[in-house]
PDB file of C-alpha atoms in Angstrom:
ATOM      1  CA  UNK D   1      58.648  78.765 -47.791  1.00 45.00           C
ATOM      2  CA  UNK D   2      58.066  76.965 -50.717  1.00 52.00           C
ATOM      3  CA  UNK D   3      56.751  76.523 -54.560  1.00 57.00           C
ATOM      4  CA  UNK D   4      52.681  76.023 -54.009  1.00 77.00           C
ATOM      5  CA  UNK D   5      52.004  76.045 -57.851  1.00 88.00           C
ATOM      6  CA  UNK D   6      49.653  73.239 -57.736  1.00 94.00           C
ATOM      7  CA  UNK D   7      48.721  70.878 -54.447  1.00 97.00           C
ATOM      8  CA  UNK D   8      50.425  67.912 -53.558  1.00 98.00           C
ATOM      9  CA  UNK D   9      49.770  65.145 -55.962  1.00 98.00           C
ATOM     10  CA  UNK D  10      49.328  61.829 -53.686  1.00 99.00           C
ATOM     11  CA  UNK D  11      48.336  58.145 -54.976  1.00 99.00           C
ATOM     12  CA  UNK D  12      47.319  55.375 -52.453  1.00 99.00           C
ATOM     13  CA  UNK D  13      47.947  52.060 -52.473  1.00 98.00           C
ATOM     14  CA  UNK D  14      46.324  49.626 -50.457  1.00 97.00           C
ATOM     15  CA  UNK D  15      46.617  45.751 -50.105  1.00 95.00           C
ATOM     16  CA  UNK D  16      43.552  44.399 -50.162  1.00 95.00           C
ATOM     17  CA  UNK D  17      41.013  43.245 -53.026  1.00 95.00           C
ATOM     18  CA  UNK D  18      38.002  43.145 -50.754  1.00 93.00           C
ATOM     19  CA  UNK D  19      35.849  45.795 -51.150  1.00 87.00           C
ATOM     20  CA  UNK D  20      34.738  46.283 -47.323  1.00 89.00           C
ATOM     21  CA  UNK D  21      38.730  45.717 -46.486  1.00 93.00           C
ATOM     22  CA  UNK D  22      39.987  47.580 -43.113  1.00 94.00           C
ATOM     23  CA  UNK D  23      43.172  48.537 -45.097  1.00 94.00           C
ATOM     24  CA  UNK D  24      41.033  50.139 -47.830  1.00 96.00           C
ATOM     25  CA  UNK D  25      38.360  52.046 -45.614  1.00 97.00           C
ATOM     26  CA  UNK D  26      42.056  53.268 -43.515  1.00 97.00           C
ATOM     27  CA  UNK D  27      43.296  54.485 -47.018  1.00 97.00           C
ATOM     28  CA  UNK D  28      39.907  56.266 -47.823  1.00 98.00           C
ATOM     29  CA  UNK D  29      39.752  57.629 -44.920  1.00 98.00           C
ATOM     30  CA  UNK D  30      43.361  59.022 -45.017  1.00 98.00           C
ATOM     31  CA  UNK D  31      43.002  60.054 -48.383  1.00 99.00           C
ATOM     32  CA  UNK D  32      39.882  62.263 -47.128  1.00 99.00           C
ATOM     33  CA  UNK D  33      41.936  63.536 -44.469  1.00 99.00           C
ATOM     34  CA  UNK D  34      44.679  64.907 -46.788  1.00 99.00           C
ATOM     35  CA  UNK D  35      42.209  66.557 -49.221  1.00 98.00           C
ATOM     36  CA  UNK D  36      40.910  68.612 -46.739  1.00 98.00           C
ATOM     37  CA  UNK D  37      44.326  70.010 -46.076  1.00 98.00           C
ATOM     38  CA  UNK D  38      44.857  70.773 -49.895  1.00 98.00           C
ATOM     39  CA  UNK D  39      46.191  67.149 -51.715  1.00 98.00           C
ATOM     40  CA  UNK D  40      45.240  66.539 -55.004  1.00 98.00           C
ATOM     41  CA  UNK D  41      44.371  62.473 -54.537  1.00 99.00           C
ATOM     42  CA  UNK D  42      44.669  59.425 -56.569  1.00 99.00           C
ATOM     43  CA  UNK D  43      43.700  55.612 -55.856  1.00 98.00           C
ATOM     44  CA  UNK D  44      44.814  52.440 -57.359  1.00 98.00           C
ATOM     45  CA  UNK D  45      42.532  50.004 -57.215  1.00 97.00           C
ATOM     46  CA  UNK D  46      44.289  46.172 -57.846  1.00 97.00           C
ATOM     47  CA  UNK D  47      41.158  44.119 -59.392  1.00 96.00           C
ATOM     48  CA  UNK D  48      42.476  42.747 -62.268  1.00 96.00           C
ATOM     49  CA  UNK D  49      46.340  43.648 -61.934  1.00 96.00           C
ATOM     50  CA  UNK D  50      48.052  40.903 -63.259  1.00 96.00           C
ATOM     51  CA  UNK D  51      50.951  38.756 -61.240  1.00 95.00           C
ATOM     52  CA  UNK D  52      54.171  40.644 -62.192  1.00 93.00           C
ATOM     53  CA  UNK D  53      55.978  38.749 -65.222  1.00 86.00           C
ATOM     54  CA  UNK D  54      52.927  37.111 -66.462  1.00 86.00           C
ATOM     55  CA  UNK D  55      52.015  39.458 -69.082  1.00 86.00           C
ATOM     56  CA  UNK D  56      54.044  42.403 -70.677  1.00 86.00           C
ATOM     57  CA  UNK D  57      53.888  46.136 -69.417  1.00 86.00           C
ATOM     58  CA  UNK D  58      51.634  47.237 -71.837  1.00 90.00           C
ATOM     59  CA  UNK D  59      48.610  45.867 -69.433  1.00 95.00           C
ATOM     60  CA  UNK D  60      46.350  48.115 -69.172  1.00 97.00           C
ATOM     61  CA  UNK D  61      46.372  47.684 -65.457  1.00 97.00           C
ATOM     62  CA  UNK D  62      49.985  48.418 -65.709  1.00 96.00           C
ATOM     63  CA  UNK D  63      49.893  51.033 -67.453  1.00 95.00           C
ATOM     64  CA  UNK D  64      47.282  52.827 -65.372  1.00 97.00           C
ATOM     65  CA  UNK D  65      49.781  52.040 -62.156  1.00 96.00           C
ATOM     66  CA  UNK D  66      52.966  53.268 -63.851  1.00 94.00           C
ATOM     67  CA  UNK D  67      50.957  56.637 -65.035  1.00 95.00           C
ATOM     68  CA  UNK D  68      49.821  57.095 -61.455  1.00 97.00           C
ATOM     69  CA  UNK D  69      52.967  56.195 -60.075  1.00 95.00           C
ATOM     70  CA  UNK D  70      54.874  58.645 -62.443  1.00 93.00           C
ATOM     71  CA  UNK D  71      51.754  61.727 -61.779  1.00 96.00           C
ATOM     72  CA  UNK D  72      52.391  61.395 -57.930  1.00 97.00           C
ATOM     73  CA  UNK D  73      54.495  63.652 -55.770  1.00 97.00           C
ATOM     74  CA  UNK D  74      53.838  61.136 -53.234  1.00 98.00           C
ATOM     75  CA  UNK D  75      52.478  58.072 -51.916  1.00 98.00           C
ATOM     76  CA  UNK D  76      50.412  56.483 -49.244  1.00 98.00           C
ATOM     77  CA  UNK D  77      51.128  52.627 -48.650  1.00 97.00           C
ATOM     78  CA  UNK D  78      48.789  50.163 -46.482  1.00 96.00           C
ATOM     79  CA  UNK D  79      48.374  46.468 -46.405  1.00 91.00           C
ATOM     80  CA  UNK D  80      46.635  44.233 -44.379  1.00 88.00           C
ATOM     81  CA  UNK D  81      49.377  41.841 -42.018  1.00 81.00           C
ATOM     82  CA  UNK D  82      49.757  39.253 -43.573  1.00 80.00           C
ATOM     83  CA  UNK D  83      51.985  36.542 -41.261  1.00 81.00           C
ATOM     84  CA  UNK D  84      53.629  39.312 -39.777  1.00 78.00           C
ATOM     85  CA  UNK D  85      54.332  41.136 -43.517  1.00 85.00           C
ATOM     86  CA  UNK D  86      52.539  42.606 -46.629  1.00 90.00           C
ATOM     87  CA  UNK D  87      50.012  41.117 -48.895  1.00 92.00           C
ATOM     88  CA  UNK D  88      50.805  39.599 -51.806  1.00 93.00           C
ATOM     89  CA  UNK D  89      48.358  42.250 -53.527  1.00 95.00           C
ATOM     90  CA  UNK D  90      50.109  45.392 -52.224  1.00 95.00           C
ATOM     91  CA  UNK D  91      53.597  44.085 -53.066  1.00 94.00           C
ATOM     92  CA  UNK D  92      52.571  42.845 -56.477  1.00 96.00           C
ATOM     93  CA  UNK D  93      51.576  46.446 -57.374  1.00 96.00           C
ATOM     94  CA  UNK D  94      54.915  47.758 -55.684  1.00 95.00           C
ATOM     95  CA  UNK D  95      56.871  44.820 -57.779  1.00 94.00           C
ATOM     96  CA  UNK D  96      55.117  46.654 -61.064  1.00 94.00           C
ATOM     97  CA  UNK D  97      56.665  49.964 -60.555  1.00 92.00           C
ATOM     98  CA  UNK D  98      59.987  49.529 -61.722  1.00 84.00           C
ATOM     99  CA  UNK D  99      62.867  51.200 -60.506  1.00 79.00           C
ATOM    100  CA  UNK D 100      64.017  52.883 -63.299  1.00 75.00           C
ATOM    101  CA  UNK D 101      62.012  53.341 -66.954  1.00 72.00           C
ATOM    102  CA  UNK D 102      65.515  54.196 -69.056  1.00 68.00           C
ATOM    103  CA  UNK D 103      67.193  57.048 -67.353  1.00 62.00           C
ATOM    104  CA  UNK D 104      63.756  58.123 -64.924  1.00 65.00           C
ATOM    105  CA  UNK D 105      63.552  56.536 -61.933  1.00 77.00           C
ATOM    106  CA  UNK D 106      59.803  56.558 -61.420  1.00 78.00           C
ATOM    107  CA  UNK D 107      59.941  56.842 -57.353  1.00 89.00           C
ATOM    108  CA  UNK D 108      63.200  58.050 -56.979  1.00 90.00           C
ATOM    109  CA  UNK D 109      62.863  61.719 -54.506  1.00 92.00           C
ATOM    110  CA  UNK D 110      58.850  61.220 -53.944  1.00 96.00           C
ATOM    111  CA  UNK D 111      57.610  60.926 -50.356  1.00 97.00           C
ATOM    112  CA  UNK D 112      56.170  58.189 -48.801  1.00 97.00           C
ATOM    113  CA  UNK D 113      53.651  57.581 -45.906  1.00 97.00           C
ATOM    114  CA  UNK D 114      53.184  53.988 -44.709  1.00 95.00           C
ATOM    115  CA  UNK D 115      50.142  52.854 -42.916  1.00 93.00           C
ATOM    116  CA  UNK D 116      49.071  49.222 -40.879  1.00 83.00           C
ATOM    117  CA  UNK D 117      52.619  47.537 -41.270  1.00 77.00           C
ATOM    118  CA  UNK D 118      56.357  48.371 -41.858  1.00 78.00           C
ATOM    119  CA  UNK D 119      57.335  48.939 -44.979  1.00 87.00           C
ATOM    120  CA  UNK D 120      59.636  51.703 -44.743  1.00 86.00           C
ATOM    121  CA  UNK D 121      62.619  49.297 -46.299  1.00 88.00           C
ATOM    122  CA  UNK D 122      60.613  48.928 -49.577  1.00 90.00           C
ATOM    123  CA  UNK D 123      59.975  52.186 -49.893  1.00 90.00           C
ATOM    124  CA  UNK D 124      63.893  52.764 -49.563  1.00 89.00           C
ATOM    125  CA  UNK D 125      64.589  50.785 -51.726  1.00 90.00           C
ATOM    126  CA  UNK D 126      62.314  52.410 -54.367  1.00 91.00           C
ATOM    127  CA  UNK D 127      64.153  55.452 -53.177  1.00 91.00           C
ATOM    128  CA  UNK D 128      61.733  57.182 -51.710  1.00 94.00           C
ATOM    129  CA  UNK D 129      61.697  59.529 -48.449  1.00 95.00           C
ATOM    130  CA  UNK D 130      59.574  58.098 -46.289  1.00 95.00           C
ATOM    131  CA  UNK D 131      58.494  60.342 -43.850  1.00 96.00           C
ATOM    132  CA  UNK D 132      59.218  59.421 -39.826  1.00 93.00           C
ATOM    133  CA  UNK D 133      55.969  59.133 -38.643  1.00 91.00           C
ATOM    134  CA  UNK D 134      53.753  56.300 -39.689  1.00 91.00           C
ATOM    135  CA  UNK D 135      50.132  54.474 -38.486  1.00 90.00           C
ATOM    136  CA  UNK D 136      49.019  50.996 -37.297  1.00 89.00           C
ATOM    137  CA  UNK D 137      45.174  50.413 -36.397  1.00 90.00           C
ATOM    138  CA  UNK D 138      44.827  47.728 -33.600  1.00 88.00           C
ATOM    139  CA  UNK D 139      41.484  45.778 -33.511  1.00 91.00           C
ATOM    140  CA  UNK D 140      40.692  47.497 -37.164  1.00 92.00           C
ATOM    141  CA  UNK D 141      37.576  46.010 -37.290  1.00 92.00           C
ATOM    142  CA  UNK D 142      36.709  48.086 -33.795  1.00 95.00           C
ATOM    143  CA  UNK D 143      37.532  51.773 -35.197  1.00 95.00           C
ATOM    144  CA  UNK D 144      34.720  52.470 -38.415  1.00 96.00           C
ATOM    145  CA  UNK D 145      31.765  53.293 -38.405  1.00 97.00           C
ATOM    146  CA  UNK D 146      29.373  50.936 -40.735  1.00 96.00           C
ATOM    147  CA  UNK D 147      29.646  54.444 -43.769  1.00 97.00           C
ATOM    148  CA  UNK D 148      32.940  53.438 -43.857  1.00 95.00           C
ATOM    149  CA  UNK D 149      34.463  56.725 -42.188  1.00 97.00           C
ATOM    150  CA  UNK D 150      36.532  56.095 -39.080  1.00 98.00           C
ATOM    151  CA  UNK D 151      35.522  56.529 -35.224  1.00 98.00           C
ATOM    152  CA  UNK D 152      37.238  59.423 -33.062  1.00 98.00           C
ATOM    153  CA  UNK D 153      39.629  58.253 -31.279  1.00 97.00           C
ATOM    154  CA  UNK D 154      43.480  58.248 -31.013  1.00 97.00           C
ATOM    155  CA  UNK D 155      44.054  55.589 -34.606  1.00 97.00           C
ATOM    156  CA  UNK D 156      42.113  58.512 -36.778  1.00 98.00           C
ATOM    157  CA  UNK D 157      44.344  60.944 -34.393  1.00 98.00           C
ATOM    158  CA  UNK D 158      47.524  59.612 -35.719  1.00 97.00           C
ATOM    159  CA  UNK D 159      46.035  58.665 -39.399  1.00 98.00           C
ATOM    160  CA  UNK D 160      45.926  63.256 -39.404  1.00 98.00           C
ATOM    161  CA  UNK D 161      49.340  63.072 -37.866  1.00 98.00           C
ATOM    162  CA  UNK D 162      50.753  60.670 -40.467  1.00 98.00           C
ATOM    163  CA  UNK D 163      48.929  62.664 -43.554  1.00 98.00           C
ATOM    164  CA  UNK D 164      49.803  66.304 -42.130  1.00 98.00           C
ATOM    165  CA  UNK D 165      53.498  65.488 -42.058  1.00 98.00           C
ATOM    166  CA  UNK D 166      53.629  63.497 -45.538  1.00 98.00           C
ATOM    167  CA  UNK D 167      51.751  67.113 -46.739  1.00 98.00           C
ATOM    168  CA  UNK D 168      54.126  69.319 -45.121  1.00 98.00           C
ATOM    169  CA  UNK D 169      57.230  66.627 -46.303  1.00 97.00           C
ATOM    170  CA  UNK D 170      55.788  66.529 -49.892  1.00 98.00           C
ATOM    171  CA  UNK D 171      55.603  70.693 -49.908  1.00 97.00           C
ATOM    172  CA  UNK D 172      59.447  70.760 -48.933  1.00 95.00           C
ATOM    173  CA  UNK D 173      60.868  68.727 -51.018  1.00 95.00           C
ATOM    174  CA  UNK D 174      59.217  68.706 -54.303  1.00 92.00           C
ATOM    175  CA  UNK D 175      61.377  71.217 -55.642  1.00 91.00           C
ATOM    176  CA  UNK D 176      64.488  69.741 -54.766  1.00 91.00           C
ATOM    177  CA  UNK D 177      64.143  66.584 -55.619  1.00 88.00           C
ATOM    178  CA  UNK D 178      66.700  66.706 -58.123  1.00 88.00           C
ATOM    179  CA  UNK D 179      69.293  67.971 -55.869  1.00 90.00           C
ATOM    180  CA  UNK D 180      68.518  65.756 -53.495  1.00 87.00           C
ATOM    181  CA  UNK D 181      68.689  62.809 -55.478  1.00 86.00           C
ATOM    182  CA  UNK D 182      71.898  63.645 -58.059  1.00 85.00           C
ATOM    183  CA  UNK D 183      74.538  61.126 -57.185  1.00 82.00           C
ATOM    184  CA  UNK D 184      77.870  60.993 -57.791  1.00 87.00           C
ATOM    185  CA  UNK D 185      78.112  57.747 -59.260  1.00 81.00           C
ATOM    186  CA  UNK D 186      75.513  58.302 -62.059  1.00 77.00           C
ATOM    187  CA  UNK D 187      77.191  61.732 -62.729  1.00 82.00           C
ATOM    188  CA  UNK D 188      80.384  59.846 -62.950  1.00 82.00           C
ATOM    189  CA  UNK D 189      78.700  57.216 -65.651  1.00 78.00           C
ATOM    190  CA  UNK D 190      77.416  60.165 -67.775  1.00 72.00           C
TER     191      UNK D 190
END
């Protein structure tokens, strides 16, 4: 089927500083979901992430996001609505992981699960496949329990959905990545 070497290496994003955040406790509790089917999982946490082009990339902060960024076969995106789009938080991070570092293109080929509100065209745009299925929690504030682990119902229902297929995506095309993502025009400028 395909190369299981190592599991699925999948960082999480989330758009939110506060601690208690419905967008956070949603990401935990995805990120729990996928580790029981086999993921290896990462979290960025955005205290203290600077506003991109205020300070150089050697932040420490940075740093930490662009090593994540560049350890992850895939990623897991959710943000609060704010006015009917991200937060400011969640894009900030996404505005930190550039495109391309040189000749690597730090997102370019890895898969991408988006959770709460559409961001499917950002994650194009960082050229990632982002997987068909995605999850929105109505009345958040309704659907965890006070531990912080979501109620039964049909949200967490979807939340598996949403994390078995970015799994099962992540499995099939990590190893061809690179043939998936070779272009013509940056052959043709080589």
């Amino acid at each position: 089927m395909t190369n299981f070497d190592h599991p699925p290496r999948i960082l999480f994003l989330y758009g939110s500083l506060r601690e208690r955040s419905y967008s956070r406790l949603l990401a935990e509790e995805a990120a729990r979901i996928i580790t029981e089917m086999g993921a290896e999982v990462k979290f960025f946490h955005p205290h203290d992430l600077p506003l991109r082009g205020r300070v150089e990339d050697s932040h420490p902060k940075v740093q930490e996001l662009l090593e994540l960024s560049q350890w992850s076969e895939g990623q897991v995106w959710t943000s609060p609505e704010m006015h009917g789009n991200i937060t400011g938080i969640l894009k900030n991070q996404i505005d930190w992981i550039p495109l391309s570092i040189g000749s690597v293109r730090p997102t370019q080929g890895k898969t991408l699960a988006v959770m709460q509100v559409s961001l499917r065209i950002l994650g194009r745009w960082m050229r990632m496949f982002t997987i068909p299925n995605q999850s929105s929690v109505a009345k958040a504030y309704q659907e965890f329990h006070e531990d912080g682990t979501m109620k039964d119902s049909a949200y967490r229902d979807r939340v598996i959905d949403v994390m078995e297929e970015l799994y099962k995506f992540t499995l099939l095309l990590r190893d061809k990545v690179d043939y998936l993502t070779d272009r013509y025009s940056e052959r043709k400028e080589k």
